[in-house]
Short mmCIF file of C-alpha atoms and ligand atoms in Angstrom, two decimals:
data_model
loop_
_atom_site.label_atom_id
_atom_site.label_comp_id
_atom_site.label_asym_id
_atom_site.label_seq_id
_atom_site.Cartn_x
_atom_site.Cartn_y
_atom_site.Cartn_z
CA MET A 1 110.64 273.65 58.50
CA SER A 2 109.98 276.49 55.70
CA THR A 3 107.48 276.50 52.26
CA LYS A 4 111.22 277.00 50.48
CA SER A 5 113.28 273.83 52.57
CA ARG A 6 110.13 272.11 51.92
CA VAL A 7 110.39 272.09 48.25
CA ILE A 8 113.78 272.07 48.42
CA GLN A 9 113.57 268.44 50.38
CA GLY A 10 110.72 267.24 48.08
CA SER A 11 112.45 267.93 44.34
CA ALA A 12 115.87 266.14 45.99
CA VAL A 13 113.57 263.16 47.04
CA LEU A 14 111.73 263.29 43.36
CA ALA A 15 115.62 263.69 41.53
CA ALA A 16 116.85 260.28 43.49
CA LEU A 17 113.61 258.69 42.49
CA LEU A 18 113.83 259.75 39.24
CA ALA A 19 117.50 258.64 38.98
CA LEU A 20 116.73 254.70 40.96
CA THR A 21 113.84 254.70 38.06
CA ASP A 22 116.15 255.25 35.84
CA ALA A 23 119.10 252.66 36.65
CA ALA A 24 115.82 249.81 37.72
CA CYS A 25 114.82 250.40 34.09
CA SER A 26 117.98 250.38 32.05
CA GLY A 27 119.72 247.12 31.40
CA PRO A 28 118.90 243.28 29.04
CA GLY A 29 115.79 242.72 30.62
CA THR A 30 114.17 245.75 30.55
CA MET A 31 111.24 246.55 28.56
CA THR A 32 112.00 250.37 28.90
CA SER A 33 114.84 250.14 27.51
CA ALA A 34 112.77 249.15 23.45
CA ALA A 35 114.73 248.25 20.50
CA GLY A 36 111.49 246.60 18.55
CA PRO A 37 108.87 248.47 16.85
CA GLY A 38 106.14 246.44 19.46
CA ALA A 39 108.33 246.59 22.90
CA HIS A 40 108.08 250.82 21.75
CA ARG A 41 104.55 250.40 21.52
CA ILE A 42 104.16 249.30 25.27
CA SER A 43 106.64 251.36 26.69
CA LEU A 44 104.84 254.59 25.56
CA LEU A 45 101.62 253.02 26.75
CA SER A 46 102.95 252.55 30.12
CA VAL A 47 104.86 255.88 30.38
CA GLY A 48 101.30 257.30 28.73
CA MET A 49 99.23 255.60 31.86
CA PHE A 50 101.96 256.49 33.95
CA ALA A 51 102.22 260.12 32.98
CA ILE A 52 97.68 260.35 33.13
CA ALA A 53 98.33 258.69 37.18
CA ALA A 54 100.31 261.05 37.88
CA PHE A 55 98.10 263.90 37.07
CA VAL A 56 94.99 262.53 38.62
CA PHE A 57 97.54 262.18 41.79
CA LEU A 58 98.43 265.71 41.79
CA VAL A 59 95.03 267.51 40.80
CA VAL A 60 93.90 264.96 44.23
CA VAL A 61 97.00 265.90 45.98
CA CYS A 62 96.08 269.87 45.07
CA PHE A 63 92.07 269.52 46.22
CA LEU A 64 93.36 267.97 49.01
CA ALA A 65 96.00 270.62 49.81
CA TYR A 66 93.46 273.37 49.37
CA GLY A 67 91.02 271.71 51.52
CA LEU A 68 93.00 271.39 54.45
CA PHE A 69 94.51 274.86 54.59
CA HIS A 70 91.87 276.55 53.59
CA ARG A 71 89.28 275.02 56.19
CA ARG A 72 92.14 275.36 58.83
CA ARG A 73 91.61 279.60 58.14
CA ASP A 74 87.92 279.59 58.56
CA ALA A 75 87.08 275.85 60.31
CA ASP A 76 86.51 278.49 63.58
CA THR A 77 84.22 280.66 62.58
CA GLN A 78 81.82 278.89 59.83
CA GLU A 79 80.54 275.30 59.78
CA PRO A 80 80.68 273.52 56.57
CA ASN A 81 78.35 274.56 54.02
CA LEU A 82 78.75 272.28 50.78
CA GLU A 83 76.44 274.68 48.97
CA ASP A 84 78.38 277.65 49.81
CA HIS A 85 81.11 275.91 48.94
CA GLY A 86 80.30 274.69 45.93
CA GLY A 87 80.43 271.54 46.85
CA THR A 88 78.03 269.83 43.96
CA ARG A 89 79.42 271.09 41.40
CA MET A 90 82.66 269.95 42.88
CA VAL A 91 81.12 266.16 42.94
CA LEU A 92 79.47 266.59 39.35
CA LEU A 93 82.71 267.55 38.34
CA GLY A 94 85.44 265.62 40.21
CA GLY A 95 83.81 262.54 41.03
CA ILE A 96 81.78 261.94 37.82
CA ALA A 97 83.10 264.13 34.33
CA PHE A 98 86.54 263.84 35.74
CA PRO A 99 86.98 260.44 36.49
CA ILE A 100 84.57 258.99 33.24
CA VAL A 101 87.33 261.43 30.93
CA VAL A 102 90.36 259.97 31.97
CA LEU A 103 88.95 255.86 32.12
CA ILE A 104 87.99 256.79 28.47
CA THR A 105 90.95 258.18 27.54
CA LEU A 106 93.01 255.08 28.96
CA PHE A 107 90.74 253.03 27.14
CA VAL A 108 90.74 254.39 23.45
CA ILE A 109 95.02 254.30 24.17
CA THR A 110 95.13 250.47 25.34
CA LEU A 111 92.03 249.73 22.02
CA VAL A 112 94.39 251.96 19.00
CA ALA A 113 97.42 250.08 20.50
CA LEU A 114 95.84 246.54 21.07
CA GLN A 115 94.92 247.13 17.62
CA ALA A 116 98.12 247.92 16.07
CA GLN A 117 99.18 244.84 17.69
CA ALA A 118 96.64 243.23 16.10
CA ASN A 119 97.54 244.36 13.13
CA GLU A 120 101.32 244.01 12.96
CA ASP A 121 100.57 239.78 13.82
CA THR A 122 98.25 239.96 11.41
CA GLY A 123 100.50 241.46 8.61
CA SER A 124 103.57 240.74 6.26
CA HIS A 125 106.42 238.14 7.86
CA ALA A 126 110.13 237.49 6.40
CA PHE A 127 109.26 234.00 7.91
CA THR A 128 107.87 231.75 10.44
CA ILE A 129 109.37 230.48 12.94
CA ASN A 130 107.98 227.92 15.25
CA VAL A 131 108.77 228.04 18.59
CA ILE A 132 108.20 225.10 21.59
CA ALA A 133 108.77 225.42 25.23
CA HIS A 134 110.16 222.03 26.57
CA ARG A 135 110.65 221.84 30.77
CA TRP A 136 112.80 223.91 30.94
CA TRP A 137 114.35 224.68 27.04
CA TRP A 138 113.86 226.63 24.36
CA GLU A 139 113.28 224.95 20.48
CA PHE A 140 113.73 227.00 17.46
CA GLN A 141 112.61 225.26 14.36
CA TYR A 142 112.49 227.45 10.50
CA PRO A 143 110.20 225.57 8.41
CA THR A 144 111.38 227.80 5.17
CA GLN A 145 115.03 227.14 6.20
CA GLY A 146 114.57 223.34 7.50
CA ILE A 147 116.50 224.57 10.86
CA ASP A 148 116.45 222.92 13.90
CA THR A 149 117.85 224.74 17.20
CA ALA A 150 117.76 225.57 20.35
CA ASN A 151 118.19 228.20 22.94
CA GLU A 152 119.16 230.45 20.45
CA VAL A 153 116.96 232.62 17.96
CA HIS A 154 118.58 234.27 15.08
CA ILE A 155 116.44 237.20 13.63
CA PRO A 156 117.66 239.57 10.88
CA THR A 157 117.49 243.13 12.16
CA GLY A 158 114.74 244.68 10.77
CA GLN A 159 112.33 242.63 9.61
CA PRO A 160 109.17 241.51 11.67
CA VAL A 161 109.43 237.39 11.90
CA LEU A 162 106.33 235.55 13.22
CA MET A 163 106.93 232.97 16.81
CA GLU A 164 104.33 230.58 16.70
CA VAL A 165 104.50 229.43 20.12
CA THR A 166 104.03 225.89 21.78
CA SER A 167 104.14 223.69 23.92
CA THR A 168 104.46 220.26 24.58
CA ASP A 169 104.13 219.74 27.99
CA VAL A 170 103.61 222.50 30.86
CA ILE A 171 102.63 226.31 30.40
CA HIS A 172 105.21 228.38 29.89
CA SER A 173 105.84 231.92 28.35
CA PHE A 174 107.62 233.17 25.97
CA TRP A 175 109.14 237.04 26.73
CA VAL A 176 111.53 239.16 24.84
CA PRO A 177 111.32 241.67 26.96
CA ARG A 178 113.36 244.69 25.02
CA LEU A 179 111.63 243.38 22.03
CA GLN A 180 107.99 242.50 21.93
CA ARG A 181 104.80 241.38 24.77
CA LYS A 182 105.12 238.04 26.10
CA VAL A 183 103.13 235.28 24.80
CA ASP A 184 101.68 231.93 26.79
CA ALA A 185 103.06 228.53 25.18
CA ILE A 186 100.26 225.94 25.94
CA PRO A 187 99.83 222.51 24.68
CA GLY A 188 98.00 221.74 22.18
CA ARG A 189 97.54 225.61 21.13
CA THR A 190 99.27 228.00 19.26
CA ASN A 191 100.00 231.54 20.09
CA GLU A 192 101.13 234.06 17.58
CA VAL A 193 103.88 237.18 18.61
CA THR A 194 106.01 239.34 15.75
CA LEU A 195 109.38 239.78 17.13
CA GLN A 196 111.42 242.25 15.58
CA ALA A 197 114.12 244.35 16.16
CA ASP A 198 115.79 247.44 15.33
CA THR A 199 119.28 247.38 15.72
CA ASP A 200 121.83 244.61 15.51
CA GLY A 201 122.42 243.10 18.88
CA THR A 202 121.72 240.22 21.66
CA TYR A 203 118.45 240.26 23.54
CA LEU A 204 117.61 238.26 26.04
CA GLY A 205 114.87 236.42 26.01
CA GLU A 206 113.32 233.78 29.42
CA CYS A 207 110.39 231.91 30.58
CA SER A 208 107.66 234.71 32.25
CA GLU A 209 105.30 231.87 34.00
CA PHE A 210 106.30 229.81 36.40
CA CYS A 211 106.63 225.85 35.11
CA GLY A 212 108.89 224.31 37.46
CA LEU A 213 111.71 223.94 39.26
CA GLN A 214 114.44 224.92 36.57
CA HIS A 215 111.62 228.39 35.73
CA ALA A 216 114.63 230.68 36.03
CA HIS A 217 116.94 228.50 33.98
CA MET A 218 115.09 229.17 30.76
CA ARG A 219 116.67 231.69 29.22
CA PHE A 220 117.66 232.45 25.09
CA ASN A 221 119.46 234.29 23.17
CA VAL A 222 117.57 236.20 20.46
CA ILE A 223 120.34 237.15 17.77
CA ALA A 224 119.77 240.24 15.23
CA GLU A 225 121.73 240.38 12.43
CA SER A 226 122.23 241.49 9.23
CA ALA A 227 120.42 240.05 6.09
CA ASP A 228 123.91 238.87 4.92
CA ALA A 229 125.09 237.46 8.95
CA PHE A 230 121.98 235.57 9.28
CA ASN A 231 121.87 234.49 5.44
CA ALA A 232 125.50 233.00 6.78
CA TRP A 233 124.13 231.58 9.63
CA VAL A 234 121.34 230.27 7.49
CA ALA A 235 123.87 228.24 5.39
CA ASP A 236 126.07 227.00 8.01
CA GLN A 237 123.01 225.12 10.27
CA GLN A 238 121.62 223.51 6.67
CA LYS A 239 124.83 221.79 6.82
CA ALA A 240 125.40 218.39 7.55
CA ALA A 241 127.82 217.39 11.00
CA PRO A 242 130.90 216.54 9.45
CA GLU A 243 132.42 213.74 9.00
CA PRO A 244 134.68 212.81 12.45
CA THR A 245 137.86 211.34 12.69
CA GLY A 246 140.93 210.12 15.42
CA ASP A 247 139.24 211.23 19.31
CA ALA A 248 136.03 212.44 17.44
CA LEU A 249 135.38 209.21 15.77
CA GLN A 250 135.35 207.47 19.01
CA GLY A 251 133.14 209.87 20.70
CA GLN A 252 130.02 209.08 17.95
CA GLN A 253 130.47 205.92 18.66
CA VAL A 254 130.44 206.88 22.27
CA PHE A 255 127.37 209.16 21.35
CA LEU A 256 125.74 206.77 19.40
CA GLY A 257 126.21 203.52 21.59
CA SER A 258 124.80 205.70 24.67
CA SER A 259 121.33 206.49 25.66
CA CYS A 260 122.01 210.20 24.25
CA VAL A 261 120.14 209.18 20.66
CA TYR A 262 116.73 208.19 22.93
CA CYS A 263 117.06 211.98 23.48
CA HIS A 264 118.96 214.11 20.65
CA SER A 265 119.40 214.36 16.98
CA ILE A 266 122.45 214.89 14.97
CA THR A 267 121.50 215.08 11.98
CA GLY A 268 123.58 212.59 9.25
CA THR A 269 123.47 209.34 11.84
CA ASN A 270 121.05 207.22 13.37
CA ALA A 271 120.54 209.54 16.32
CA SER A 272 116.63 211.19 16.08
CA GLY A 273 115.52 211.78 19.69
CA THR A 274 113.06 215.18 19.70
CA VAL A 275 113.40 214.68 23.45
CA GLY A 276 116.21 217.10 23.81
CA PRO A 277 117.54 219.61 21.45
CA ASN A 278 118.93 219.05 18.59
CA LEU A 279 122.77 218.73 18.63
CA THR A 280 123.56 218.85 14.71
CA HIS A 281 125.17 222.37 15.17
CA VAL A 282 125.67 222.58 19.15
CA ALA A 283 129.31 224.13 19.76
CA SER A 284 127.75 227.39 17.45
CA ARG A 285 125.68 227.65 20.33
CA THR A 286 126.75 230.16 23.38
CA THR A 287 125.32 228.88 26.17
CA LEU A 288 124.39 225.05 27.09
CA ALA A 289 121.37 224.50 29.71
CA SER A 290 119.06 226.81 28.01
CA GLY A 291 121.27 229.84 29.31
CA THR A 292 122.50 227.77 32.85
CA ILE A 293 126.37 227.61 31.67
CA PRO A 294 128.83 228.96 28.80
CA ASN A 295 129.10 226.78 25.92
CA THR A 296 132.78 225.63 26.62
CA PRO A 297 134.64 222.26 26.64
CA ASP A 298 134.92 221.93 30.63
CA GLU A 299 131.23 223.24 31.32
CA LEU A 300 130.15 220.68 28.25
CA ALA A 301 131.87 217.41 30.08
CA ALA A 302 130.40 218.70 33.98
CA TRP A 303 127.04 218.66 32.27
CA ILE A 304 127.74 215.33 30.67
CA GLU A 305 129.00 213.53 33.40
CA ASN A 306 126.25 215.08 36.51
CA PRO A 307 123.35 217.68 34.51
CA GLN A 308 121.55 217.35 38.02
CA SER A 309 124.42 218.66 39.54
CA ILE A 310 123.76 221.56 37.83
CA LYS A 311 120.99 222.09 36.79
CA PRO A 312 118.54 219.65 39.31
CA GLY A 313 115.56 218.48 38.26
CA THR A 314 116.28 218.62 34.31
CA GLN A 315 115.35 215.33 32.38
CA MET A 316 118.91 214.83 31.22
CA PRO A 317 120.03 211.50 33.30
CA ALA A 318 123.83 211.53 34.34
CA SER A 319 125.67 209.62 31.23
CA GLY A 320 127.19 207.63 33.55
CA LEU A 321 130.63 207.54 31.16
CA THR A 322 134.43 206.47 32.30
CA SER A 323 136.38 209.84 31.87
CA THR A 324 137.71 208.69 28.49
CA GLN A 325 134.69 207.93 26.67
CA LEU A 326 134.11 211.08 28.28
CA ARG A 327 136.86 212.77 26.86
CA GLN A 328 136.15 211.51 23.48
CA LEU A 329 131.93 212.52 23.47
CA VAL A 330 133.11 216.10 24.28
CA ALA A 331 135.70 216.04 21.88
CA TYR A 332 132.83 214.64 19.32
CA LEU A 333 130.53 217.39 20.01
CA GLU A 334 133.07 220.04 20.10
CA THR A 335 133.41 219.00 15.88
CA LEU A 336 129.33 219.88 15.90
CA SER A 337 130.14 223.83 14.70
CU1 CUA B 401 109.00 227.15 31.20
CU2 CUA B 401 108.85 229.02 33.07
#
């Protein structure tokens, strides 16, 4: 094969790899499609490190190629002689000086990124959200606004919000790839991380530390919206649950008369359990069971009837309700928007 066709073939392979990388590096759960200052910084650092590594690789390959072809021509006529070929200088420059410069550069850019991250977390924030990881769902408490919600966190676009992350059971990890680095949720400890989105949108979050059977079903949504939309959401969430009537009233009695109340809270009722998500505004959320199923009346009924069939291992037991009770309970929960 001629050198020219080798070059063409090499270029085609490189182009295919780049296209593949591009396809793999976009999407809702990809940190390279950064949408917030934290993720931008991580993305920049990754690209910088990749560029340096690629440069080092190229230099090594060039020297290797030179060595191979050069040696092949004069191998018959003379023995290799390090002195004659400038071997000592090569060892000093390529083996010691060059790696030191590269490693120091990597060290410095990492330190700069770490410092920027620390400044961000200790800087000023619009407000604080307490993030509490449970097996297998996320609780979001807004102490300033007096809101307690689950698996869906609203933030105002363009404003830094401080997330104080902890866990009630095992170690989880809080991660919104397009917005920020991951941070461990550790029982008995609080770790801080700043969340900020550049533009309105829904950003996928996930648990990034294996925490048991339903680790993969521990997703959440970060909804970044305009200050007006955010304030409207806050006002809605602060409202008490409406007084139920008809089927919904029957459903409320089913709820309050069953074991639901030991694990769930609904503001304005006697239900004040903290094991499972607060249900005061459950109908306003887009998913159930931490991103496992969409929040529709049918899915909700199926979930209450037999949670283990949808999310094996979940702490929620089957309800054992009659079909009428189940219908009434769903009618009640659907009023909690
Ligand atoms: Cu929680 Cu993995």
